[in-house]
Amino acid sequence: MRERVCTFGPEESLVGVLTEPDPAKVLPGAPTVVVSNVGLNHHVGPYRLWVELARQLAERGISTLRFDLSGLGDSRPRRAGGPDEFQRAREETRAALDYLEQKKGQRRFVLIGLCSGVDSVHAVTVQDARVVGAAFIDGYTYRTAGYHLRFQFRYLSPRRWSRYLRKRKLPAQLREAGEADEVYTREYPEQARLMEDYGRLLERGVNLCFVFSGGMGLSYNYERQFYEMFSPLKLENRVTYAFYPHADHLFSVPDDRADLLRKLIAWAVGAVPPRALTESRPTG
């Protein structure tokens, strides 16, 4: 495995780390995986998630670029008066693809986004034919009848009542802090529009992966909710999907993070053309 720092984008202001496999292990034709910041976390990812992902993918012959968006981590901020943060993220993600195509000759890419990172990953995947795979971790959710039913039944959980009673014993200031509303909200696309996007991506042959955690409890709370959100598309057996109800939003527990990594790596390897996998096997 080889890792090196690279710069690209406007005025070479964006900074990333390119992780490449040993030349003897490279899978011919394998797409390069590209990831960026998760919120304010820089290119290592939450709990070094992107570092672990990049290095494990390198062991399987796949390269990864993990980079910082402008103004975060090691990347310099853009000059004042530029586009909003979501437009910047889209432009800078495309700049990462351009860099890899120009410098490394790569023309096929896999994008992975977590939480707010899903916004730019989705937009670039829809717009850029070079993207052959996209993973959305704790991405867009829409409440269903099944969600509302389970949300109401949550009051029957003994664990929830035990936690509630323990919280009542806390000083008022700490109790109020624990009950605060979400501090970050995002504007989701209309559900019908999102279904159209997914349908077009599947027609294009894009390899899609959807992962949800228990940290999305305010909008997602049961295994089949994903399929029911987009039931007209009949997504079963057409996409990779996983729900980790006991994991938090950033997969901070090592066992949960290991499960997520196994899922993402198996999916990313699945985006490699079958011929490349066959050619990489030893003979004799």
Short mmCIF file of C-alpha atoms in Angstrom, two decimals:
data_model
loop_
_atom_site.label_atom_id
_atom_site.label_comp_id
_atom_site.label_asym_id
_atom_site.label_seq_id
_atom_site.Cartn_x
_atom_site.Cartn_y
_atom_site.Cartn_z
CA MET A 1 0.00 0.00 0.00
CA ARG A 2 1.15 3.51 -0.81
CA GLU A 3 -0.25 6.78 0.56
CA ARG A 4 0.61 10.28 -0.53
CA VAL A 5 -0.75 13.79 -0.12
CA CYS A 6 -2.13 15.45 -3.25
CA THR A 7 -3.49 18.89 -4.07
CA PHE A 8 -6.00 19.84 -6.75
CA GLY A 9 -8.92 22.09 -7.57
CA PRO A 10 -8.98 25.89 -7.78
CA GLU A 11 -5.48 27.21 -7.12
CA GLU A 12 -4.48 23.74 -5.89
CA SER A 13 -6.32 24.63 -2.68
CA LEU A 14 -7.93 21.24 -2.02
CA VAL A 15 -5.89 18.67 -0.10
CA GLY A 16 -6.40 14.93 -0.05
CA VAL A 17 -4.69 11.62 0.61
CA LEU A 18 -4.51 9.07 -2.20
CA THR A 19 -4.23 5.49 -0.98
CA GLU A 20 -3.12 3.04 -3.66
CA PRO A 21 -2.59 -0.71 -3.52
CA ASP A 22 0.70 -2.43 -4.09
CA PRO A 23 1.15 -2.59 -7.89
CA ALA A 24 1.06 -6.37 -7.72
CA LYS A 25 -2.42 -6.26 -6.14
CA VAL A 26 -4.09 -3.69 -8.40
CA LEU A 27 -7.41 -4.83 -9.85
CA PRO A 28 -7.40 -3.82 -13.54
CA GLY A 29 -10.40 -1.66 -14.37
CA ALA A 30 -11.40 -1.17 -10.72
CA PRO A 31 -13.05 2.22 -10.06
CA THR A 32 -11.37 4.61 -7.63
CA VAL A 33 -13.32 5.32 -4.44
CA VAL A 34 -13.71 9.00 -3.45
CA VAL A 35 -14.80 10.26 -0.03
CA SER A 36 -14.77 13.69 1.63
CA ASN A 37 -15.61 15.33 4.93
CA VAL A 38 -18.40 14.22 7.22
CA GLY A 39 -19.63 17.44 8.78
CA LEU A 40 -16.62 19.09 10.42
CA ASN A 41 -14.59 15.86 10.49
CA HIS A 42 -11.62 16.13 8.14
CA HIS A 43 -10.49 13.52 5.62
CA VAL A 44 -9.76 10.82 8.20
CA GLY A 45 -13.52 10.47 8.71
CA PRO A 46 -15.34 10.00 12.02
CA TYR A 47 -13.33 7.65 14.25
CA ARG A 48 -10.86 7.22 11.34
CA LEU A 49 -13.57 5.52 9.28
CA TRP A 50 -12.23 6.74 5.92
CA VAL A 51 -8.65 5.80 6.82
CA GLU A 52 -9.68 2.24 7.69
CA LEU A 53 -11.81 2.01 4.57
CA ALA A 54 -9.05 3.26 2.26
CA ARG A 55 -6.41 0.92 3.65
CA GLN A 56 -8.63 -2.14 3.61
CA LEU A 57 -9.67 -1.39 0.04
CA ALA A 58 -6.00 -1.05 -0.93
CA GLU A 59 -5.45 -4.58 0.36
CA ARG A 60 -8.09 -5.67 -2.15
CA GLY A 61 -6.54 -3.80 -5.06
CA ILE A 62 -8.70 -0.64 -5.05
CA SER A 63 -7.47 2.96 -4.78
CA THR A 64 -9.17 5.61 -2.61
CA LEU A 65 -8.96 9.39 -2.51
CA ARG A 66 -10.13 10.98 0.73
CA PHE A 67 -10.07 14.76 0.66
CA ASP A 68 -11.06 17.88 2.54
CA LEU A 69 -13.62 20.28 1.16
CA SER A 70 -12.58 23.94 1.06
CA GLY A 71 -12.27 25.57 4.47
CA LEU A 72 -12.18 22.23 6.30
CA GLY A 73 -9.25 20.13 7.45
CA ASP A 74 -6.15 20.88 5.39
CA SER A 75 -7.92 22.56 2.46
CA ARG A 76 -7.80 26.34 2.21
CA PRO A 77 -11.09 28.28 2.27
CA ARG A 78 -12.44 29.71 -0.94
CA ARG A 79 -12.50 33.43 -1.50
CA ALA A 80 -15.55 35.27 -0.19
CA GLY A 81 -18.56 35.62 -2.43
CA GLY A 82 -18.47 32.12 -3.90
CA PRO A 83 -21.31 29.59 -4.18
CA ASP A 84 -23.10 28.12 -1.15
CA GLU A 85 -21.56 25.19 0.72
CA PHE A 86 -23.57 22.49 -1.06
CA GLN A 87 -22.73 23.82 -4.51
CA ARG A 88 -19.07 24.07 -3.46
CA ALA A 89 -19.14 20.45 -2.29
CA ARG A 90 -20.52 19.33 -5.65
CA GLU A 91 -17.96 21.35 -7.61
CA GLU A 92 -15.09 20.15 -5.46
CA THR A 93 -16.15 16.52 -5.71
CA ARG A 94 -16.11 16.85 -9.49
CA ALA A 95 -12.69 18.52 -9.20
CA ALA A 96 -11.47 15.41 -7.37
CA LEU A 97 -12.72 13.21 -10.23
CA ASP A 98 -11.08 15.50 -12.80
CA TYR A 99 -7.78 15.30 -10.93
CA LEU A 100 -7.84 11.51 -10.81
CA GLU A 101 -8.71 11.31 -14.50
CA GLN A 102 -5.99 13.75 -15.55
CA LYS A 103 -3.21 12.54 -13.26
CA LYS A 104 -4.00 8.84 -12.84
CA GLY A 105 -5.97 8.03 -15.99
CA GLN A 106 -9.00 6.93 -13.96
CA ARG A 107 -12.39 7.16 -15.69
CA ARG A 108 -14.62 5.14 -13.34
CA PHE A 109 -15.43 6.24 -9.81
CA VAL A 110 -17.32 5.17 -6.72
CA LEU A 111 -18.54 7.88 -4.32
CA ILE A 112 -19.40 7.38 -0.66
CA GLY A 113 -21.20 9.95 1.49
CA LEU A 114 -22.34 9.99 5.11
CA CYS A 115 -25.08 12.31 6.37
CA SER A 116 -24.59 15.77 4.76
CA GLY A 117 -22.00 14.21 2.44
CA VAL A 118 -24.87 12.36 0.77
CA ASP A 119 -26.08 15.63 -0.79
CA SER A 120 -23.04 16.18 -3.00
CA VAL A 121 -22.58 12.44 -3.67
CA HIS A 122 -26.15 12.15 -4.92
CA ALA A 123 -25.94 15.26 -7.12
CA VAL A 124 -22.61 14.33 -8.70
CA THR A 125 -23.69 10.72 -9.26
CA VAL A 126 -26.79 11.88 -11.11
CA GLN A 127 -24.87 14.40 -13.23
CA ASP A 128 -21.57 12.65 -13.95
CA ALA A 129 -21.51 9.47 -16.04
CA ARG A 130 -18.04 8.64 -14.74
CA VAL A 131 -19.61 7.59 -11.43
CA VAL A 132 -20.39 3.86 -11.56
CA GLY A 133 -21.21 3.36 -7.88
CA ALA A 134 -22.54 5.43 -4.97
CA ALA A 135 -23.09 4.63 -1.29
CA PHE A 136 -25.41 6.73 0.85
CA ILE A 137 -24.93 6.30 4.63
CA ASP A 138 -27.75 7.79 6.73
CA GLY A 139 -28.99 9.63 3.68
CA TYR A 140 -32.48 10.70 2.68
CA THR A 141 -35.39 9.29 4.68
CA TYR A 142 -39.16 9.74 4.57
CA ARG A 143 -41.54 8.68 7.31
CA THR A 144 -43.93 5.87 6.42
CA ALA A 145 -47.03 4.45 8.10
CA GLY A 146 -44.81 1.72 9.53
CA TYR A 147 -42.47 4.33 10.94
CA HIS A 148 -45.27 6.23 12.70
CA LEU A 149 -46.70 3.03 14.20
CA ARG A 150 -43.35 1.98 15.63
CA PHE A 151 -42.60 5.50 16.80
CA GLN A 152 -45.74 5.49 18.95
CA PHE A 153 -45.05 2.00 20.30
CA ARG A 154 -41.64 3.15 21.51
CA TYR A 155 -43.35 4.25 24.74
CA LEU A 156 -43.96 0.58 25.58
CA SER A 157 -40.22 -0.13 25.76
CA PRO A 158 -39.04 -0.83 29.37
CA ARG A 159 -35.55 0.37 28.43
CA ARG A 160 -36.96 3.71 27.27
CA TRP A 161 -38.85 4.24 30.54
CA SER A 162 -35.77 3.31 32.56
CA ARG A 163 -33.71 5.84 30.60
CA TYR A 164 -36.44 8.46 31.02
CA LEU A 165 -36.53 7.99 34.81
CA ARG A 166 -32.75 8.21 35.07
CA LYS A 167 -32.83 11.43 33.05
CA ARG A 168 -35.42 12.95 35.42
CA LYS A 169 -32.84 12.71 38.20
CA LEU A 170 -30.35 14.90 36.32
CA PRO A 171 -29.98 18.61 37.10
CA ALA A 172 -32.36 20.68 34.98
CA GLN A 173 -29.58 22.23 32.87
CA LEU A 174 -28.17 18.86 31.85
CA ARG A 175 -31.65 17.44 31.27
CA GLU A 176 -32.57 20.28 28.92
CA ALA A 177 -29.32 19.85 27.00
CA GLY A 178 -30.13 16.19 26.43
CA GLU A 179 -33.59 17.10 25.13
CA ALA A 180 -32.42 19.76 22.68
CA ASP A 181 -33.68 19.70 19.13
CA GLU A 182 -31.49 18.71 16.23
CA VAL A 183 -28.78 21.31 15.64
CA TYR A 184 -28.40 20.54 11.94
CA THR A 185 -31.13 20.17 9.38
CA ARG A 186 -31.02 19.56 5.65
CA GLU A 187 -33.46 20.19 2.85
CA TYR A 188 -34.36 16.84 1.30
CA PRO A 189 -35.41 16.52 -2.33
CA GLU A 190 -39.04 15.70 -2.99
CA GLN A 191 -39.64 11.99 -2.65
CA ALA A 192 -41.02 11.64 -6.18
CA ARG A 193 -38.00 13.45 -7.64
CA LEU A 194 -35.62 11.22 -5.68
CA MET A 195 -37.36 8.11 -7.01
CA GLU A 196 -36.88 9.41 -10.55
CA ASP A 197 -33.19 9.92 -9.85
CA TYR A 198 -32.77 6.41 -8.43
CA GLY A 199 -34.65 4.93 -11.37
CA ARG A 200 -32.38 6.68 -13.88
CA LEU A 201 -29.25 5.62 -11.99
CA LEU A 202 -30.35 1.99 -12.01
CA GLU A 203 -31.07 2.21 -15.74
CA ARG A 204 -27.57 3.60 -16.18
CA GLY A 205 -26.17 0.57 -14.35
CA VAL A 206 -24.89 2.47 -11.31
CA ASN A 207 -24.15 0.22 -8.34
CA LEU A 208 -26.11 1.70 -5.41
CA CYS A 209 -25.68 1.07 -1.68
CA PHE A 210 -27.91 2.40 1.11
CA VAL A 211 -27.02 2.13 4.81
CA PHE A 212 -28.99 3.41 7.79
CA SER A 213 -28.16 3.48 11.50
CA GLY A 214 -30.18 3.64 14.69
CA GLY A 215 -28.97 7.22 14.96
CA MET A 216 -31.69 8.14 12.43
CA GLY A 217 -34.45 7.26 14.90
CA LEU A 218 -36.32 10.54 14.36
CA SER A 219 -37.05 9.54 10.76
CA TYR A 220 -36.06 5.88 10.30
CA ASN A 221 -36.77 3.00 12.66
CA TYR A 222 -37.34 -0.40 11.01
CA GLU A 223 -35.74 -2.80 8.56
CA ARG A 224 -38.10 -2.55 5.62
CA GLN A 225 -38.68 1.19 5.76
CA PHE A 226 -36.24 1.82 2.92
CA TYR A 227 -38.07 -0.49 0.52
CA GLU A 228 -41.44 0.94 1.53
CA MET A 229 -40.25 4.53 1.03
CA PHE A 230 -39.55 3.73 -2.62
CA SER A 231 -41.91 0.81 -3.19
CA PRO A 232 -42.75 1.70 -6.85
CA LEU A 233 -39.11 1.05 -7.78
CA LYS A 234 -39.12 -2.51 -6.37
CA LEU A 235 -35.56 -2.05 -5.10
CA GLU A 236 -35.13 -5.46 -3.46
CA ASN A 237 -32.29 -7.36 -5.15
CA ARG A 238 -31.48 -4.26 -7.21
CA VAL A 239 -29.39 -2.39 -4.63
CA THR A 240 -27.18 -3.16 -1.63
CA TYR A 241 -28.91 -2.30 1.64
CA ALA A 242 -28.19 -2.57 5.37
CA PHE A 243 -29.82 -1.31 8.56
CA TYR A 244 -27.85 -1.22 11.82
CA PRO A 245 -30.47 -0.34 14.46
CA HIS A 246 -28.05 -0.42 17.40
CA ALA A 247 -25.34 1.70 15.78
CA ASP A 248 -25.12 5.44 16.37
CA HIS A 249 -24.98 7.96 13.55
CA LEU A 250 -21.16 8.03 13.34
CA PHE A 251 -20.62 4.31 14.05
CA SER A 252 -18.47 5.16 17.07
CA VAL A 253 -18.54 1.61 18.51
CA PRO A 254 -15.69 -0.45 16.98
CA ASP A 255 -17.86 -3.52 16.30
CA ASP A 256 -20.49 -1.41 14.53
CA ARG A 257 -17.81 0.32 12.49
CA ALA A 258 -16.28 -3.03 11.54
CA ASP A 259 -19.69 -4.24 10.33
CA LEU A 260 -20.09 -1.10 8.23
CA LEU A 261 -16.62 -1.48 6.73
CA ARG A 262 -17.29 -5.10 5.77
CA LYS A 263 -20.49 -4.05 4.02
CA LEU A 264 -18.86 -1.15 2.15
CA ILE A 265 -15.82 -3.17 1.08
CA ALA A 266 -17.91 -6.07 -0.22
CA TRP A 267 -20.08 -3.61 -2.11
CA ALA A 268 -17.11 -1.69 -3.57
CA VAL A 269 -15.48 -4.92 -4.76
CA GLY A 270 -18.81 -5.79 -6.34
CA ALA A 271 -18.53 -2.63 -8.48
CA VAL A 272 -15.38 -4.01 -10.12
CA PRO A 273 -15.99 -5.51 -13.60
CA PRO A 274 -16.10 -9.35 -13.35
CA ARG A 275 -13.33 -9.63 -15.95
CA ALA A 276 -10.98 -7.66 -13.73
CA LEU A 277 -11.64 -9.96 -10.77
CA THR A 278 -11.00 -13.01 -12.93
CA GLU A 279 -7.75 -11.57 -14.28
CA SER A 280 -6.53 -10.78 -10.77
CA ARG A 281 -6.75 -14.39 -9.56
CA PRO A 282 -3.47 -16.33 -9.50
CA THR A 283 -3.15 -19.13 -12.03
CA GLY A 284 -1.31 -22.43 -11.99
#
